[in-house]
Structure formats: C-alpha cells, structure tokens
C-alpha cells in the first residue's frame, strides 16, 4: 500500500504481471492519476467506490481481469 501515498503519481502501467487480489480503496488517494493499466492480471472483485472519484483519470484498462 506504500505507493498510495504518492499523490503526484500520474501513471500506473502494470499490465501482464500476474497480479492477484483486489484493488485497494486507497486507489482514491492517487488524485493525480491519469492513466491506469491493469489488463491481463488476476485481479478480482468490484472496483472500490473511491475509484470513481478519480477525476483526472482519462484512461483505464482492465481487460482480462477476473
């Protein structure tokens, strides 16, 4: 959960990394995030409510996420 303190972080590109689990509610703390790519991973569960408040997010990819 350490990188959730990086409020200036603009891009996360972690496609095809075999990541598992769920996306943390802390994703909403990344208020500068503009590009989120998590396709082809093993993530599951619903998107956290805080995800929908990311007003700068222009691009997000979740293809092949369970």
N, CA, C and O atoms as a printed pandas DataFrame, in Angstrom:
     atom_number atom_name residue_name chain_id  residue_number  x_coord  y_coord  z_coord
0              1         N          UNK        A               1    0.818   -1.196    0.000
1              2        CA          UNK        A               1    0.000    0.000    0.000
2              3         C          UNK        A               1    0.863    1.262    0.000
3              4         O          UNK        A               1    0.322    2.368    0.028
4              5         N          UNK        A               2    2.168    1.127   -0.030
5              6        CA          UNK        A               2    3.061    2.261    0.061
6              7         C          UNK        A               2    2.924    3.279   -1.053
7              8         O          UNK        A               2    3.017    4.478   -0.794
8              9         N          UNK        A               3    2.707    2.842   -2.281
9             10        CA          UNK        A               3    2.662    3.813   -3.375
10            11         C          UNK        A               3    1.373    4.631   -3.370
11            12         O          UNK        A               3    1.272    5.601   -4.121
12            13         N          UNK        A               4    0.403    4.278   -2.563
13            14        CA          UNK        A               4   -0.828    5.075   -2.479
14            15         C          UNK        A               4   -0.575    6.438   -1.829
15            16         O          UNK        A               4   -1.430    7.322   -1.890
16            17         N          UNK        A               5    0.578    6.610   -1.217
17            18        CA          UNK        A               5    0.953    7.908   -0.641
18            19         C          UNK        A               5    1.565    8.833   -1.690
19            20         O          UNK        A               5    1.866    9.989   -1.396
20            21         N          UNK        A               6    1.749    8.335   -2.901
21            22        CA          UNK        A               6    2.364    9.105   -3.988
22            23         C          UNK        A               6    1.287    9.920   -4.705
23            24         O          UNK        A               6    0.855    9.554   -5.798
24            25         N          UNK        A               7    0.861   11.003   -4.101
25            26        CA          UNK        A               7   -0.269   11.775   -4.622
26            27         C          UNK        A               7    0.031   12.457   -5.956
27            28         O          UNK        A               7   -0.895   12.925   -6.619
28            29         N          UNK        A               8    1.296   12.527   -6.365
29            30        CA          UNK        A               8    1.653   13.133   -7.652
30            31         C          UNK        A               8    1.788   12.086   -8.759
31            32         O          UNK        A               8    2.064   12.438   -9.906
32            33         N          UNK        A               9    1.598   10.815   -8.434
33            34        CA          UNK        A               9    1.709    9.734   -9.408
34            35         C          UNK        A               9    0.640    9.883  -10.484
35            36         O          UNK        A               9   -0.547    9.980  -10.171
36            37         N          UNK        A              10    1.053    9.904  -11.752
37            38        CA          UNK        A              10    0.122   10.109  -12.863
38            39         C          UNK        A              10   -0.172    8.844  -13.657
39            40         O          UNK        A              10   -1.249    8.733  -14.243
40            41         N          UNK        A              11    0.751    7.889  -13.695
41            42        CA          UNK        A              11    0.551    6.686  -14.497
42            43         C          UNK        A              11    0.911    5.435  -13.715
43            44         O          UNK        A              11    1.911    5.399  -12.999
44            45         N          UNK        A              12    0.075    4.402  -13.865
45            46        CA          UNK        A              12    0.381    3.068  -13.362
46            47         C          UNK        A              12    0.167    2.117  -14.537
47            48         O          UNK        A              12   -0.943    1.985  -15.051
48            49         N          UNK        A              13    1.225    1.473  -14.943
49            50        CA          UNK        A              13    1.154    0.514  -16.052
50            51         C          UNK        A              13    1.691   -0.827  -15.552
51            52         O          UNK        A              13    2.899   -1.063  -15.532
52            53         N          UNK        A              14    0.788   -1.675  -15.161
53            54        CA          UNK        A              14    1.155   -2.971  -14.613
54            55         C          UNK        A              14    0.472   -4.106  -15.371
55            56         O          UNK        A              14    0.134   -5.131  -14.779
56            57         N          UNK        A              15    0.267   -3.933  -16.669
57            58        CA          UNK        A              15   -0.366   -4.998  -17.444
58            59         C          UNK        A              15    0.548   -6.220  -17.498
59            60         O          UNK        A              15    1.773   -6.101  -17.470
60            61         N          UNK        A              16   -0.064   -7.378  -17.575
61            62        CA          UNK        A              16    0.604   -8.664  -17.751
62            63         C          UNK        A              16    1.653   -8.946  -16.678
63            64         O          UNK        A              16    2.778   -9.336  -16.991
64            65         N          UNK        A              17    1.283   -8.749  -15.418
65            66        CA          UNK        A              17    2.205   -9.004  -14.314
66            67         C          UNK        A              17    1.729  -10.092  -13.371
67            68         O          UNK        A              17    2.343  -10.311  -12.327
68            69         N          UNK        A              18    0.649  -10.778  -13.713
69            70        CA          UNK        A              18    0.089  -11.851  -12.878
70            71         C          UNK        A              18   -0.246  -11.357  -11.468
71            72         O          UNK        A              18   -0.106  -12.096  -10.494
72            73         N          UNK        A              19   -0.689  -10.100  -11.371
73            74        CA          UNK        A              19   -1.093   -9.547  -10.077
74            75         C          UNK        A              19   -2.412  -10.179   -9.658
75            76         O          UNK        A              19   -3.299  -10.372  -10.490
76            77         N          UNK        A              20   -2.550  -10.500   -8.386
77            78        CA          UNK        A              20   -3.778  -11.088   -7.875
78            79         C          UNK        A              20   -4.354  -10.256   -6.751
79            80         O          UNK        A              20   -3.714   -9.320   -6.271
80            81         N          UNK        A              21   -5.558  -10.595   -6.329
81            82        CA          UNK        A              21   -6.202   -9.898   -5.229
82            83         C          UNK        A              21   -7.216   -8.886   -5.731
83            84         O          UNK        A              21   -7.795   -9.047   -6.806
84            85         N          UNK        A              22   -7.421   -7.848   -4.946
85            86        CA          UNK        A              22   -8.380   -6.800   -5.294
86            87         C          UNK        A              22   -7.673   -5.452   -5.325
87            88         O          UNK        A              22   -6.552   -5.320   -4.833
88            89         N          UNK        A              23   -8.322   -4.469   -5.894
89            90        CA          UNK        A              23   -7.794   -3.104   -5.915
90            91         C          UNK        A              23   -8.206   -2.428   -4.619
91            92         O          UNK        A              23   -9.381   -2.434   -4.252
92            93         N          UNK        A              24   -7.249   -1.853   -3.938
93            94        CA          UNK        A              24   -7.482   -1.240   -2.636
94            95         C          UNK        A              24   -8.331    0.025   -2.735
95            96         O          UNK        A              24   -8.274    0.748   -3.730
96            97         N          UNK        A              25   -9.110    0.280   -1.702
97            98        CA          UNK        A              25   -9.880    1.516   -1.592
98            99         C          UNK        A              25   -8.951    2.731   -1.614
99           100         O          UNK        A              25   -9.375    3.833   -1.962
100          101         N          UNK        A              26   -7.695    2.531   -1.247
101          102        CA          UNK        A              26   -6.706    3.620   -1.228
102          103         C          UNK        A              26   -6.378    4.148   -2.613
103          104         O          UNK        A              26   -5.719    5.181   -2.732
104          105         N          UNK        A              27   -6.820    3.469   -3.663
105          106        CA          UNK        A              27   -6.585    3.972   -5.024
106          107         C          UNK        A              27   -7.114    5.395   -5.170
107          108         O          UNK        A              27   -6.580    6.178   -5.955
108          109         N          UNK        A              28   -8.137    5.727   -4.435
109          110        CA          UNK        A              28   -8.720    7.061   -4.485
110          111         C          UNK        A              28   -7.798    8.157   -3.981
111          112         O          UNK        A              28   -8.048    9.338   -4.218
112          113         N          UNK        A              29   -6.730    7.771   -3.282
113          114        CA          UNK        A              29   -5.756    8.752   -2.795
114          115         C          UNK        A              29   -4.828    9.233   -3.911
115          116         O          UNK        A              29   -4.121   10.227   -3.743
116          117         N          UNK        A              30   -4.827    8.541   -5.037
117          118        CA          UNK        A              30   -3.953    8.902   -6.165
118          119         C          UNK        A              30   -4.673    9.911   -7.057
119          120         O          UNK        A              30   -5.035    9.607   -8.194
120          121         N          UNK        A              31   -4.868   11.081   -6.538
121          122        CA          UNK        A              31   -5.714   12.093   -7.185
122          123         C          UNK        A              31   -5.150   12.640   -8.490
123          124         O          UNK        A              31   -5.899   13.215   -9.279
124          125         N          UNK        A              32   -3.843   12.479   -8.744
125          126        CA          UNK        A              32   -3.237   12.965   -9.991
126          127         C          UNK        A              32   -3.233   11.891  -11.080
127          128         O          UNK        A              32   -2.781   12.147  -12.197
128          129         N          UNK        A              33   -3.727   10.701  -10.769
129          130        CA          UNK        A              33   -3.675    9.578  -11.705
130          131         C          UNK        A              33   -4.454    9.880  -12.984
131          132         O          UNK        A              33   -5.633   10.233  -12.939
132          133         N          UNK        A              34   -3.772    9.734  -14.131
133          134        CA          UNK        A              34   -4.407    9.975  -15.428
134          135         C          UNK        A              34   -4.491    8.709  -16.275
135          136         O          UNK        A              34   -5.322    8.627  -17.180
136          137         N          UNK        A              35   -3.641    7.720  -15.991
137          138        CA          UNK        A              35   -3.553    6.516  -16.825
138          139         C          UNK        A              35   -3.347    5.308  -15.912
139          140         O          UNK        A              35   -2.352    5.232  -15.192
140          141         N          UNK        A              36   -4.289    4.364  -15.943
141          142        CA          UNK        A              36   -4.222    3.156  -15.125
142          143         C          UNK        A              36   -4.392    1.945  -16.029
143          144         O          UNK        A              36   -5.436    1.780  -16.661
144          145         N          UNK        A              37   -3.370    1.098  -16.094
145          146        CA          UNK        A              37   -3.414   -0.081  -16.964
146          147         C          UNK        A              37   -3.126   -1.333  -16.136
147          148         O          UNK        A              37   -2.017   -1.533  -15.643
148          149         N          UNK        A              38   -4.143   -2.157  -16.001
149          150        CA          UNK        A              38   -4.038   -3.373  -15.205
150          151         C          UNK        A              38   -4.516   -4.600  -15.972
151          152         O          UNK        A              38   -4.888   -5.600  -15.358
152          153         N          UNK        A              39   -4.513   -4.544  -17.280
153          154        CA          UNK        A              39   -5.044   -5.652  -18.075
154          155         C          UNK        A              39   -4.166   -6.897  -17.961
155          156         O          UNK        A              39   -2.978   -6.813  -17.651
156          157         N          UNK        A              40   -4.773   -8.040  -18.217
157          158        CA          UNK        A              40   -4.100   -9.348  -18.212
158          159         C          UNK        A              40   -3.435   -9.647  -16.876
159          160         O          UNK        A              40   -2.274  -10.053  -16.833
160          161         N          UNK        A              41   -4.166   -9.448  -15.796
161          162        CA          UNK        A              41   -3.738   -9.807  -14.455
162          163         C          UNK        A              41   -4.786  -10.726  -13.844
163          164         O          UNK        A              41   -5.743  -11.109  -14.517
164          165         N          UNK        A              42   -4.618  -11.074  -12.606
165          166        CA          UNK        A              42   -5.526  -11.980  -11.912
166          167         C          UNK        A              42   -6.309  -11.248  -10.828
167          168         O          UNK        A              42   -6.663  -11.840   -9.809
168          169         N          UNK        A              43   -6.575   -9.986  -11.041
169          170        CA          UNK        A              43   -7.314   -9.185  -10.068
170          171         C          UNK        A              43   -8.789   -9.564  -10.094
171          172         O          UNK        A              43   -9.312   -9.951  -11.139
172          173         N          UNK        A              44   -9.453   -9.457   -8.968
173          174        CA          UNK        A              44  -10.867   -9.796   -8.897
174          175         C          UNK        A              44  -11.607   -8.851   -7.984
175          176         O          UNK        A              44  -11.013   -7.966   -7.368
176          177         N          UNK        A              45  -12.900   -9.044   -7.900
177          178        CA          UNK        A              45  -13.731   -8.225   -7.026
178          179         C          UNK        A              45  -14.166   -6.942   -7.700
179          180         O          UNK        A              45  -13.728   -6.619   -8.805
180          181         N          UNK        A              46  -15.038   -6.214   -7.013
181          182        CA          UNK        A              46  -15.542   -4.957   -7.583
182          183         C          UNK        A              46  -14.501   -3.833   -7.481
183          184         O          UNK        A              46  -13.587   -3.882   -6.658
184          185         N          UNK        A              47  -14.665   -2.836   -8.331
185          186        CA          UNK        A              47  -13.832   -1.635   -8.201
186          187         C          UNK        A              47  -14.257   -0.896   -6.941
187          188         O          UNK        A              47  -15.452   -0.789   -6.665
188          189         N          UNK        A              48  -13.307   -0.387   -6.177
189          190        CA          UNK        A              48  -13.667    0.359   -4.974
190          191         C          UNK        A              48  -14.400    1.659   -5.333
191          192         O          UNK        A              48  -14.169    2.238   -6.394
192          193         N          UNK        A              49  -15.264    2.095   -4.460
193          194        CA          UNK        A              49  -16.034    3.331   -4.661
194          195         C          UNK        A              49  -15.097    4.509   -4.939
195          196         O          UNK        A              49  -15.410    5.361   -5.771
196          197         N          UNK        A              50  -13.969    4.566   -4.260
197          198        CA          UNK        A              50  -13.039    5.689   -4.414
198          199         C          UNK        A              50  -12.492    5.791   -5.843
199          200         O          UNK        A              50  -12.070    6.867   -6.265
200          201         N          UNK        A              51  -12.494    4.685   -6.585
201          202        CA          UNK        A              51  -12.017    4.696   -7.966
202          203         C          UNK        A              51  -12.823    5.676   -8.814
203          204         O          UNK        A              51  -12.269    6.360   -9.675
204          205         N          UNK        A              52  -14.107    5.740   -8.573
205          206        CA          UNK        A              52  -14.996    6.577   -9.386
206          207         C          UNK        A              52  -14.820    8.077   -9.106
207          208         O          UNK        A              52  -15.358    8.907   -9.838
208          209         N          UNK        A              53  -14.082    8.420   -8.068
209          210        CA          UNK        A              53  -13.820    9.820   -7.744
210          211         C          UNK        A              53  -12.515   10.330   -8.367
211          212         O          UNK        A              53  -12.149   11.489   -8.169
212          213         N          UNK        A              54  -11.817    9.481   -9.111
213          214        CA          UNK        A              54  -10.553    9.888   -9.736
214          215         C          UNK        A              54  -10.850   10.748  -10.959
215          216         O          UNK        A              54  -10.930   10.248  -12.081
216          217         N          UNK        A              55  -11.010   12.021  -10.729
217          218        CA          UNK        A              55  -11.474   12.939  -11.773
218          219         C          UNK        A              55  -10.443   13.190  -12.878
219          220         O          UNK        A              55  -10.819   13.606  -13.974
220          221         N          UNK        A              56   -9.167   12.952  -12.621
221          222        CA          UNK        A              56   -8.134   13.158  -13.645
222          223         C          UNK        A              56   -7.903   11.926  -14.508
223          224         O          UNK        A              56   -7.202   11.993  -15.518
224          225         N          UNK        A              57   -8.489   10.806  -14.114
225          226        CA          UNK        A              57   -8.262    9.557  -14.836
226          227         C          UNK        A              57   -8.909    9.618  -16.207
227          228         O          UNK        A              57  -10.133    9.674  -16.329
228          229         N          UNK        A              58   -8.078    9.607  -17.232
229          230        CA          UNK        A              58   -8.584    9.678  -18.595
230          231         C          UNK        A              58   -8.556    8.337  -19.291
231          232         O          UNK        A              58   -9.309    8.103  -20.235
232          233         N          UNK        A              59   -7.684    7.452  -18.824
233          234        CA          UNK        A              59   -7.506    6.165  -19.469
234          235         C          UNK        A              59   -7.400    5.078  -18.414
235          236         O          UNK        A              59   -6.630    5.207  -17.463
236          237         N          UNK        A              60   -8.166    4.011  -18.576
237          238        CA          UNK        A              60   -8.025    2.857  -17.694
238          239         C          UNK        A              60   -8.306    1.595  -18.499
239          240         O          UNK        A              60   -9.249    1.545  -19.289
240          241         N          UNK        A              61   -7.480    0.582  -18.290
241          242        CA          UNK        A              61   -7.594   -0.676  -18.987
242          243         C          UNK        A              61   -7.653   -1.811  -17.976
243          244         O          UNK        A              61   -6.761   -1.965  -17.142
244          245         N          UNK        A              62   -8.724   -2.607  -18.064
245          246        CA          UNK        A              62   -8.912   -3.728  -17.151
246          247         C          UNK        A              62   -9.231   -5.018  -17.899
247          248         O          UNK        A              62   -9.811   -5.924  -17.301
248          249         N          UNK        A              63   -8.885   -5.141  -19.158
249          250        CA          UNK        A              63   -9.196   -6.327  -19.953
250          251         C          UNK        A              63   -8.610   -7.576  -19.305
251          252         O          UNK        A              63   -7.505   -7.546  -18.763
252          253         N          UNK        A              64   -9.347   -8.651  -19.366
253          254        CA          UNK        A              64   -8.922   -9.944  -18.826
254          255         C          UNK        A              64   -8.674   -9.933  -17.328
255          256         O          UNK        A              64   -7.834  -10.682  -16.830
256          257         N          UNK        A              65   -9.383   -9.105  -16.624
257          258        CA          UNK        A              65   -9.327   -9.092  -15.166
258          259         C          UNK        A              65  -10.493   -9.925  -14.692
259          260         O          UNK        A              65  -11.610   -9.759  -15.181
260          261         N          UNK        A              66  -10.252  -10.829  -13.736
261          262        CA          UNK        A              66  -11.312  -11.708  -13.266
262          263         C          UNK        A              66  -12.329  -10.976  -12.418
263          264         O          UNK        A              66  -13.289  -11.583  -11.945
